[in-house]
Structures are given as structure tokens and as C-alpha cells.
């Protein structure tokens, strides 16, 4: 049996108990609460307690939720379940940060007063990876990664892993569910830089946390590595400085003989096409 009293700060108080009766059955006039259950929500979500009591409900009865520190919430709207039971639901305001607090139901009626047990309001923070995904392999059209979701900020358990990726220059993003230790992103564009993040979700509404740190990497070039990127552009530019073959004959000399048409003849009797090279100063 617990007796409670509220005294004004600075003024001593006392409790006087007169005639305590122990009955074999509960008092019919005073309401009796059923056990109040703990409530767990994620940060920023609505939290509600349901107070259920046995007894007759009167419009003059007052029912409210009380915090461990004595702070009361507003009066609750009560719903009559049947002639022997009624219930009320109340929302708790502050769930903006990770915390744990205790609440109970209190009723004051003409037949007496009653309180429930204290139940916990547990506010959990959705999980976020600490480290970016790990790059395992790179191809021209794929990236193989490891989500790296073992170390997190926030609360578990983790019931869902997702990979969010996009190009670093684009404004679109795609999200894929990951159900294995590693994941392969397919159908990517060659020689394009991608940003990859991991999303984690815990139970309950609003359980998905913010994306973790990004992995920024580039796919390989398609085919020959010299065919794209900065090096490829320079290679093509230098190749264009070579002019195509012409039919110009070499002037007669000690190792050549004129009059052979479009071919020059070397001393050994071998014929080869004559090519005129034109080089600019930038190619030297």
C-alpha cells in the first residue's frame, strides 16, 4: 500500500490515515486501472498512452496523465467501453529528442481516486551509418560495394538496409533494398562519377535515419582505357596531327629511282608507298 501527498515547497506536510480496511474484493465505487503498457516511438513521432479502468464512468470524473516529476498533462477525452469499463487515450507532446521518461494515469471521481502503475515512454533515434560504403570492385557499368552498416549512430535493431545512389552532377536518385553483405549496382554509365549512400531503418513509424557519409567513385571507361577521359582527348588530338598518305614521289637520290609511279624503289628492289608527314610546332 502506497500513500502519496503533494506539499507546497517550503511548507512541511503530513499524512493522516484513519481506519484502513482490507477487503477480499476491490472497492466497487473507486475506479481501478489495468496495467499501463510501455510506449516506444522514434524521434519526432506521436506517442500515445491508453488508460483503461474498471468501474462506472461519470461525467464529473477527471482523468489525466501524470509524469514522474509530478507534471500533469491536459485532461483526456474518455470513451466508455461497456457498463463496467472505460478508457482514454492521451498524446505526449515532446518526442523531439532521444530520452526515457515515466508516466501514469490518474483519476478523481465521486467514488474515490485511483492511479495506475508507471510506464516508460522510450524515444529512440533512427540509425545512421558512421562510415561510408566500402568499394570492392569497379567496372565500366557496375560498382560492387559493402554497405558497412555495423557501426551506427542511433538505435537498433536494423530491420532494413537500402543503398541510395546518383551521379554527382545529376538531380535524380535511386534507392535499392540490400539483403546481402555486399551489393552490386548494375546498368551504370561508363566513366561517370557516382555518389553512394546507405540508409538504415529500425522498427516503428519514422524509423528510417538520415543517409550516412557518401562514397564518391567513378566507373571505368568502356573498352580501351585510352578512349575516354582527359588522357583519351589528348590522344585523339595528337593523332589528328598526322596527315593521310599522299602520292608524292621522293626526289631521285642515291637510294631511290624515279619513274616508278606512286611507289619509290629502294636499292634492294622493295617498293613502298611514299608518305608525306606534316608536323606542327605543337607536336614537336
C-alpha positions as YAML, in Angstrom:
chain: A
units: angstrom
residues:
- id: 1
  name: UNK
  ca: [0.00, 0.00, 0.00]
- id: 2
  name: UNK
  ca: [1.43, 3.38, -1.04]
- id: 3
  name: UNK
  ca: [0.18, 6.69, 0.32]
- id: 4
  name: UNK
  ca: [1.07, 9.86, -1.55]
- id: 5
  name: UNK
  ca: [0.73, 13.53, -0.80]
- id: 6
  name: UNK
  ca: [1.66, 16.78, -2.50]
- id: 7
  name: UNK
  ca: [3.05, 19.56, -0.35]
- id: 8
  name: UNK
  ca: [3.85, 23.15, -1.22]
- id: 9
  name: UNK
  ca: [7.58, 23.86, -1.46]
- id: 10
  name: UNK
  ca: [8.86, 25.38, 1.77]
- id: 11
  name: UNK
  ca: [5.94, 24.16, 3.86]
- id: 12
  name: UNK
  ca: [6.11, 20.81, 5.65]
- id: 13
  name: UNK
  ca: [3.17, 18.46, 5.21]
- id: 14
  name: UNK
  ca: [1.88, 15.28, 6.79]
- id: 15
  name: UNK
  ca: [-0.40, 12.35, 6.02]
- id: 16
  name: UNK
  ca: [-3.12, 11.26, 8.42]
- id: 17
  name: UNK
  ca: [-4.58, 7.79, 7.88]
- id: 18
  name: UNK
  ca: [-7.78, 6.80, 9.63]
- id: 19
  name: UNK
  ca: [-9.40, 3.39, 9.57]
- id: 20
  name: UNK
  ca: [-7.69, 1.22, 6.97]
- id: 21
  name: UNK
  ca: [-9.88, -1.65, 5.79]
- id: 22
  name: UNK
  ca: [-8.61, -4.70, 3.96]
- id: 23
  name: UNK
  ca: [-11.35, -6.27, 1.84]
- id: 24
  name: UNK
  ca: [-11.41, -9.53, -0.07]
- id: 25
  name: UNK
  ca: [-12.77, -7.76, -3.15]
- id: 26
  name: UNK
  ca: [-11.93, -4.45, -4.81]
- id: 27
  name: UNK
  ca: [-13.90, -1.35, -3.94]
- id: 28
  name: UNK
  ca: [-16.69, -1.02, -6.46]
- id: 29
  name: UNK
  ca: [-17.02, 2.74, -6.31]
- id: 30
  name: UNK
  ca: [-13.37, 3.71, -6.86]
- id: 31
  name: UNK
  ca: [-12.00, 3.09, -10.41]
- id: 32
  name: UNK
  ca: [-9.20, 0.55, -10.81]
- id: 33
  name: UNK
  ca: [-6.73, 0.86, -13.68]
- id: 34
  name: UNK
  ca: [-5.48, -2.02, -15.75]
- id: 35
  name: UNK
  ca: [-1.74, -2.21, -16.20]
- id: 36
  name: UNK
  ca: [-0.35, 0.68, -18.26]
- id: 37
  name: UNK
  ca: [1.95, -0.53, -21.04]
- id: 38
  name: UNK
  ca: [5.30, 0.97, -22.03]
- id: 39
  name: UNK
  ca: [5.36, 3.02, -25.24]
- id: 40
  name: UNK
  ca: [8.31, 3.21, -27.66]
- id: 41
  name: UNK
  ca: [8.44, 5.69, -30.54]
- id: 42
  name: UNK
  ca: [11.04, 7.17, -32.84]
- id: 43
  name: UNK
  ca: [12.18, 10.77, -32.58]
- id: 44
  name: UNK
  ca: [9.59, 13.22, -33.85]
- id: 45
  name: UNK
  ca: [6.68, 10.76, -33.87]
- id: 46
  name: UNK
  ca: [3.44, 10.93, -31.89]
- id: 47
  name: UNK
  ca: [3.36, 8.98, -28.62]
- id: 48
  name: UNK
  ca: [0.06, 7.96, -27.00]
- id: 49
  name: UNK
  ca: [-0.82, 6.19, -23.77]
- id: 50
  name: UNK
  ca: [-4.09, 4.34, -23.32]
- id: 51
  name: UNK
  ca: [-5.51, 4.36, -19.81]
- id: 52
  name: UNK
  ca: [-8.12, 1.65, -19.19]
- id: 53
  name: UNK
  ca: [-10.01, 1.36, -15.91]
- id: 54
  name: UNK
  ca: [-12.76, -0.78, -14.45]
- id: 55
  name: UNK
  ca: [-15.79, 0.85, -12.85]
- id: 56
  name: UNK
  ca: [-18.61, 3.18, -13.74]
- id: 57
  name: UNK
  ca: [-17.78, 6.40, -15.55]
- id: 58
  name: UNK
  ca: [-19.36, 9.71, -14.61]
- id: 59
  name: UNK
  ca: [-19.19, 13.00, -16.50]
- id: 60
  name: UNK
  ca: [-17.89, 14.58, -13.30]
- id: 61
  name: UNK
  ca: [-14.85, 12.29, -13.19]
- id: 62
  name: UNK
  ca: [-11.47, 13.72, -14.15]
- id: 63
  name: UNK
  ca: [-8.79, 11.59, -15.79]
- id: 64
  name: UNK
  ca: [-5.31, 12.71, -16.82]
- id: 65
  name: UNK
  ca: [-1.74, 11.56, -17.43]
- id: 66
  name: UNK
  ca: [0.93, 12.43, -14.88]
- id: 67
  name: UNK
  ca: [4.70, 12.46, -15.37]
- id: 68
  name: UNK
  ca: [7.21, 11.13, -12.83]
- id: 69
  name: UNK
  ca: [8.14, 14.67, -11.78]
- id: 70
  name: UNK
  ca: [4.50, 15.48, -10.97]
- id: 71
  name: UNK
  ca: [3.78, 17.44, -14.15]
- id: 72
  name: UNK
  ca: [0.25, 16.83, -15.42]
- id: 73
  name: UNK
  ca: [-1.00, 16.75, -18.98]
- id: 74
  name: UNK
  ca: [-4.32, 18.11, -20.15]
- id: 75
  name: UNK
  ca: [-7.49, 16.20, -19.30]
- id: 76
  name: UNK
  ca: [-8.19, 13.30, -21.62]
- id: 77
  name: UNK
  ca: [-11.32, 12.53, -23.61]
- id: 78
  name: UNK
  ca: [-12.82, 9.34, -22.19]
- id: 79
  name: UNK
  ca: [-14.59, 6.59, -24.13]
- id: 80
  name: UNK
  ca: [-16.96, 4.18, -22.39]
- id: 81
  name: UNK
  ca: [-16.19, 0.61, -23.46]
- id: 82
  name: UNK
  ca: [-19.10, -1.01, -21.59]
- id: 83
  name: UNK
  ca: [-21.01, -0.54, -18.34]
- id: 84
  name: UNK
  ca: [-18.03, -1.82, -16.33]
- id: 85
  name: UNK
  ca: [-15.04, -0.40, -18.21]
- id: 86
  name: UNK
  ca: [-13.87, 2.86, -19.77]
- id: 87
  name: UNK
  ca: [-10.66, 4.02, -21.44]
- id: 88
  name: UNK
  ca: [-8.93, 7.20, -22.51]
- id: 89
  name: UNK
  ca: [-6.05, 7.98, -24.86]
- id: 90
  name: UNK
  ca: [-3.66, 10.89, -24.47]
- id: 91
  name: UNK
  ca: [-0.80, 12.11, -26.65]
- id: 92
  name: UNK
  ca: [2.55, 13.07, -25.19]
- id: 93
  name: UNK
  ca: [3.95, 16.28, -26.62]
- id: 94
  name: UNK
  ca: [7.74, 16.25, -26.59]
- id: 95
  name: UNK
  ca: [9.40, 13.46, -28.58]
- id: 96
  name: UNK
  ca: [11.94, 15.69, -30.30]
- id: 97
  name: UNK
  ca: [15.00, 14.02, -28.79]
- id: 98
  name: UNK
  ca: [16.23, 10.67, -27.58]
- id: 99
  name: UNK
  ca: [15.06, 10.15, -23.99]
- id: 100
  name: UNK
  ca: [13.26, 7.95, -21.46]
- id: 101
  name: UNK
  ca: [10.56, 9.22, -19.08]
- id: 102
  name: UNK
  ca: [7.81, 7.71, -16.92]
- id: 103
  name: UNK
  ca: [4.05, 8.36, -16.90]
- id: 104
  name: UNK
  ca: [0.97, 7.09, -15.10]
- id: 105
  name: UNK
  ca: [-2.81, 7.50, -15.31]
- id: 106
  name: UNK
  ca: [-4.66, 9.35, -12.55]
- id: 107
  name: UNK
  ca: [-8.41, 9.59, -11.96]
- id: 108
  name: UNK
  ca: [-10.50, 11.55, -9.50]
- id: 109
  name: UNK
  ca: [-14.16, 10.58, -9.10]
- id: 110
  name: UNK
  ca: [-17.01, 10.82, -6.62]
- id: 111
  name: UNK
  ca: [-16.32, 7.26, -5.51]
- id: 112
  name: UNK
  ca: [-12.61, 7.85, -4.87]
- id: 113
  name: UNK
  ca: [-9.29, 8.35, -6.63]
- id: 114
  name: UNK
  ca: [-7.03, 5.91, -8.41]
- id: 115
  name: UNK
  ca: [-3.61, 5.72, -10.04]
- id: 116
  name: UNK
  ca: [-2.03, 3.25, -12.40]
- id: 117
  name: UNK
  ca: [1.48, 1.88, -12.46]
- id: 118
  name: UNK
  ca: [4.26, 3.98, -14.01]
- id: 119
  name: UNK
  ca: [5.00, 3.11, -17.63]
- id: 120
  name: UNK
  ca: [8.02, 4.23, -19.65]
- id: 121
  name: UNK
  ca: [7.99, 6.44, -22.70]
- id: 122
  name: UNK
  ca: [11.08, 5.47, -24.68]
- id: 123
  name: UNK
  ca: [12.11, 7.76, -27.54]
- id: 124
  name: UNK
  ca: [14.59, 6.12, -29.93]
- id: 125
  name: UNK
  ca: [16.81, 7.74, -32.55]
- id: 126
  name: UNK
  ca: [16.75, 6.23, -36.08]
- id: 127
  name: UNK
  ca: [20.12, 4.70, -37.07]
- id: 128
  name: UNK
  ca: [22.71, 6.26, -39.38]
- id: 129
  name: UNK
  ca: [25.98, 4.61, -40.57]
- id: 130
  name: UNK
  ca: [29.18, 6.16, -39.23]
- id: 131
  name: UNK
  ca: [31.35, 5.19, -42.21]
- id: 132
  name: UNK
  ca: [30.69, 5.39, -45.98]
- id: 133
  name: UNK
  ca: [30.16, 2.23, -48.05]
- id: 134
  name: UNK
  ca: [33.28, 0.22, -48.91]
- id: 135
  name: UNK
  ca: [34.20, -0.13, -52.59]
- id: 136
  name: UNK
  ca: [35.01, -3.75, -53.53]
- id: 137
  name: UNK
  ca: [35.19, -3.72, -57.35]
- id: 138
  name: UNK
  ca: [34.76, -1.27, -60.24]
- id: 139
  name: UNK
  ca: [33.69, -1.89, -63.83]
- id: 140
  name: UNK
  ca: [32.53, 0.18, -66.77]
- id: 141
  name: UNK
  ca: [28.84, -0.40, -65.97]
- id: 142
  name: UNK
  ca: [28.85, -1.60, -62.35]
- id: 143
  name: UNK
  ca: [30.10, -0.83, -58.85]
- id: 144
  name: UNK
  ca: [30.39, -3.53, -56.19]
- id: 145
  name: UNK
  ca: [30.09, -2.21, -52.63]
- id: 146
  name: UNK
  ca: [29.80, -3.30, -49.00]
- id: 147
  name: UNK
  ca: [27.20, -1.24, -47.06]
- id: 148
  name: UNK
  ca: [29.43, -1.01, -43.97]
- id: 149
  name: UNK
  ca: [26.47, -0.74, -41.58]
- id: 150
  name: UNK
  ca: [27.89, -2.41, -38.46]
- id: 151
  name: UNK
  ca: [28.84, 0.86, -36.73]
- id: 152
  name: UNK
  ca: [25.91, 3.25, -36.38]
- id: 153
  name: UNK
  ca: [24.77, 6.41, -34.65]
- id: 154
  name: UNK
  ca: [21.33, 5.94, -33.11]
- id: 155
  name: UNK
  ca: [19.38, 2.88, -32.03]
- id: 156
  name: UNK
  ca: [18.73, -0.57, -33.44]
- id: 157
  name: UNK
  ca: [17.67, -3.14, -34.28]
- id: 158
  name: UNK
  ca: [18.16, -2.61, -38.01]
- id: 159
  name: UNK
  ca: [15.34, -4.21, -39.99]
- id: 160
  name: UNK
  ca: [16.09, -2.71, -43.42]
- id: 161
  name: UNK
  ca: [19.18, -1.61, -45.38]
- id: 162
  name: UNK
  ca: [18.97, 0.49, -48.53]
- id: 163
  name: UNK
  ca: [21.51, 1.93, -50.96]
- id: 164
  name: UNK
  ca: [20.84, 5.36, -52.44]
- id: 165
  name: UNK
  ca: [22.95, 6.42, -55.43]
- id: 166
  name: UNK
  ca: [23.07, 9.19, -58.02]
- id: 167
  name: UNK
  ca: [25.52, 10.91, -60.33]
- id: 168
  name: UNK
  ca: [27.42, 13.76, -58.72]
- id: 169
  name: UNK
  ca: [26.19, 16.13, -61.43]
- id: 170
  name: UNK
  ca: [22.57, 14.94, -61.59]
- id: 171
  name: UNK
  ca: [19.46, 15.78, -59.59]
- id: 172
  name: UNK
  ca: [17.93, 12.27, -59.60]
- id: 173
  name: UNK
  ca: [18.46, 9.45, -57.11]
- id: 174
  name: UNK
  ca: [17.54, 5.76, -56.93]
- id: 175
  name: UNK
  ca: [17.13, 3.57, -53.86]
- id: 176
  name: UNK
  ca: [17.65, -0.21, -53.79]
- id: 177
  name: UNK
  ca: [16.98, -2.64, -50.92]
- id: 178
  name: UNK
  ca: [20.07, -4.56, -49.75]
- id: 179
  name: UNK
  ca: [19.55, -8.06, -48.31]
- id: 180
  name: UNK
  ca: [23.13, -9.39, -48.50]
- id: 181
  name: UNK
  ca: [26.53, -8.41, -47.03]
- id: 182
  name: UNK
  ca: [27.55, -6.94, -50.41]
- id: 183
  name: UNK
  ca: [25.64, -5.30, -53.25]
- id: 184
  name: UNK
  ca: [26.30, -4.73, -56.95]
- id: 185
  name: UNK
  ca: [24.95, -1.63, -58.71]
- id: 186
  name: UNK
  ca: [24.26, -2.51, -62.35]
- id: 187
  name: UNK
  ca: [23.48, -0.65, -65.58]
- id: 188
  name: UNK
  ca: [25.66, 2.36, -64.81]
- id: 189
  name: UNK
  ca: [27.23, 4.68, -67.38]
- id: 190
  name: UNK
  ca: [30.95, 4.32, -68.19]
- id: 191
  name: UNK
  ca: [33.39, 6.97, -66.97]
- id: 192
  name: UNK
  ca: [30.79, 8.69, -64.74]
- id: 193
  name: UNK
  ca: [31.24, 9.78, -61.13]
- id: 194
  name: UNK
  ca: [28.65, 8.41, -58.68]
- id: 195
  name: UNK
  ca: [27.73, 9.24, -55.08]
- id: 196
  name: UNK
  ca: [26.56, 6.27, -52.97]
- id: 197
  name: UNK
  ca: [24.96, 6.42, -49.50]
- id: 198
  name: UNK
  ca: [23.40, 3.87, -47.14]
- id: 199
  name: UNK
  ca: [20.01, 4.23, -45.39]
- id: 200
  name: UNK
  ca: [19.11, 2.21, -42.27]
- id: 201
  name: UNK
  ca: [15.67, 1.61, -40.76]
- id: 202
  name: UNK
  ca: [14.59, 0.47, -37.27]
- id: 203
  name: UNK
  ca: [11.08, -0.67, -36.20]
- id: 204
  name: UNK
  ca: [8.23, 1.81, -35.96]
- id: 205
  name: UNK
  ca: [6.94, 4.78, -37.90]
- id: 206
  name: UNK
  ca: [9.68, 7.25, -38.79]
- id: 207
  name: UNK
  ca: [12.38, 4.62, -38.18]
- id: 208
  name: UNK
  ca: [14.49, 5.47, -41.24]
- id: 209
  name: UNK
  ca: [17.51, 7.55, -40.33]
- id: 210
  name: UNK
  ca: [19.31, 10.13, -42.45]
- id: 211
  name: UNK
  ca: [21.78, 8.85, -45.09]
- id: 212
  name: UNK
  ca: [25.29, 8.04, -43.96]
- id: 213
  name: UNK
  ca: [28.54, 9.52, -45.33]
- id: 214
  name: UNK
  ca: [28.83, 9.20, -49.13]
- id: 215
  name: UNK
  ca: [31.19, 7.07, -51.18]
- id: 216
  name: UNK
  ca: [32.19, 9.03, -54.30]
- id: 217
  name: UNK
  ca: [33.74, 6.94, -57.06]
- id: 218
  name: UNK
  ca: [33.91, 6.72, -60.86]
- id: 219
  name: UNK
  ca: [33.12, 3.83, -63.20]
- id: 220
  name: UNK
  ca: [35.77, 2.62, -65.65]
- id: 221
  name: UNK
  ca: [35.92, 3.58, -69.31]
- id: 222
  name: UNK
  ca: [34.20, 1.36, -71.84]
- id: 223
  name: UNK
  ca: [36.66, -0.75, -73.90]
- id: 224
  name: UNK
  ca: [40.15, 0.77, -74.29]
- id: 225
  name: UNK
  ca: [41.07, 2.93, -71.31]
- id: 226
  name: UNK
  ca: [42.57, 5.44, -73.76]
- id: 227
  name: UNK
  ca: [39.21, 6.01, -75.42]
- id: 228
  name: UNK
  ca: [37.72, 8.33, -72.75]
- id: 229
  name: UNK
  ca: [38.66, 10.78, -70.09]
- id: 230
  name: UNK
  ca: [41.27, 13.53, -70.25]
- id: 231
  name: UNK
  ca: [44.03, 11.24, -71.50]
- id: 232
  name: UNK
  ca: [41.81, 9.97, -74.32]
- id: 233
  name: UNK
  ca: [41.05, 13.50, -75.51]
- id: 234
  name: UNK
  ca: [44.73, 14.38, -75.67]
- id: 235
  name: UNK
  ca: [45.46, 11.15, -77.52]
- id: 236
  name: UNK
  ca: [42.87, 11.85, -80.21]
- id: 237
  name: UNK
  ca: [44.10, 15.41, -80.69]
- id: 238
  name: UNK
  ca: [47.70, 14.32, -81.24]
- id: 239
  name: UNK
  ca: [46.61, 11.60, -83.70]
- id: 240
  name: UNK
  ca: [44.79, 14.14, -85.82]
- id: 241
  name: UNK
  ca: [48.08, 15.99, -86.45]
- id: 242
  name: UNK
  ca: [49.26, 13.18, -88.78]
- id: 243
  name: UNK
  ca: [48.11, 13.78, -92.39]
- id: 244
  name: UNK
  ca: [46.85, 10.85, -94.53]
- id: 245
  name: UNK
  ca: [49.22, 9.28, -97.18]
- id: 246
  name: UNK
  ca: [49.76, 11.13, -100.46]
- id: 247
  name: UNK
  ca: [51.17, 10.10, -103.86]
- id: 248
  name: UNK
  ca: [54.14, 12.48, -103.68]
- id: 249
  name: UNK
  ca: [57.33, 10.91, -105.00]
- id: 250
  name: UNK
  ca: [60.63, 11.24, -103.28]
- id: 251
  name: UNK
  ca: [63.16, 13.16, -105.33]
- id: 252
  name: UNK
  ca: [65.79, 10.99, -107.04]
- id: 253
  name: UNK
  ca: [68.70, 10.24, -104.79]
- id: 254
  name: UNK
  ca: [71.36, 7.69, -104.25]
- id: 255
  name: UNK
  ca: [68.92, 5.16, -102.71]
- id: 256
  name: UNK
  ca: [65.86, 5.88, -104.89]
- id: 257
  name: UNK
  ca: [64.90, 5.69, -108.52]
- id: 258
  name: UNK
  ca: [62.29, 7.84, -110.17]
- id: 259
  name: UNK
  ca: [59.76, 6.80, -112.76]
- id: 260
  name: UNK
  ca: [58.11, 4.04, -110.66]
- id: 261
  name: UNK
  ca: [54.64, 5.67, -110.49]
- id: 262
  name: UNK
  ca: [53.24, 6.10, -106.94]
- id: 263
  name: UNK
  ca: [55.92, 3.92, -105.41]
- id: 264
  name: UNK
  ca: [59.56, 4.52, -104.68]
- id: 265
  name: UNK
  ca: [62.04, 1.74, -105.14]
- id: 266
  name: UNK
  ca: [64.75, 1.02, -102.61]
- id: 267
  name: UNK
  ca: [68.11, -0.34, -103.60]
- id: 268
  name: UNK
  ca: [67.03, -3.90, -102.67]
- id: 269
  name: UNK
  ca: [64.20, -3.87, -105.22]
- id: 270
  name: UNK
  ca: [61.42, -3.37, -102.49]
- id: 271
  name: UNK
  ca: [58.64, -0.93, -103.29]
- id: 272
  name: UNK
  ca: [56.69, 1.07, -100.63]
- id: 273
  name: UNK
  ca: [54.14, 3.93, -100.71]
- id: 274
  name: UNK
  ca: [55.52, 7.39, -100.30]
- id: 275
  name: UNK
  ca: [54.08, 9.29, -97.29]
- id: 276
  name: UNK
  ca: [54.49, 12.97, -96.62]
- id: 277
  name: UNK
  ca: [54.42, 13.90, -92.88]
- id: 278
  name: UNK
  ca: [53.34, 17.36, -91.86]
- id: 279
  name: UNK
  ca: [54.05, 18.23, -88.21]
- id: 280
  name: UNK
  ca: [53.16, 21.43, -86.43]
- id: 281
  name: UNK
  ca: [55.31, 23.13, -83.84]
- id: 282
  name: UNK
  ca: [52.95, 21.92, -81.07]
- id: 283
  name: UNK
  ca: [53.65, 18.28, -81.96]
- id: 284
  name: UNK
  ca: [57.42, 18.58, -81.52]
...
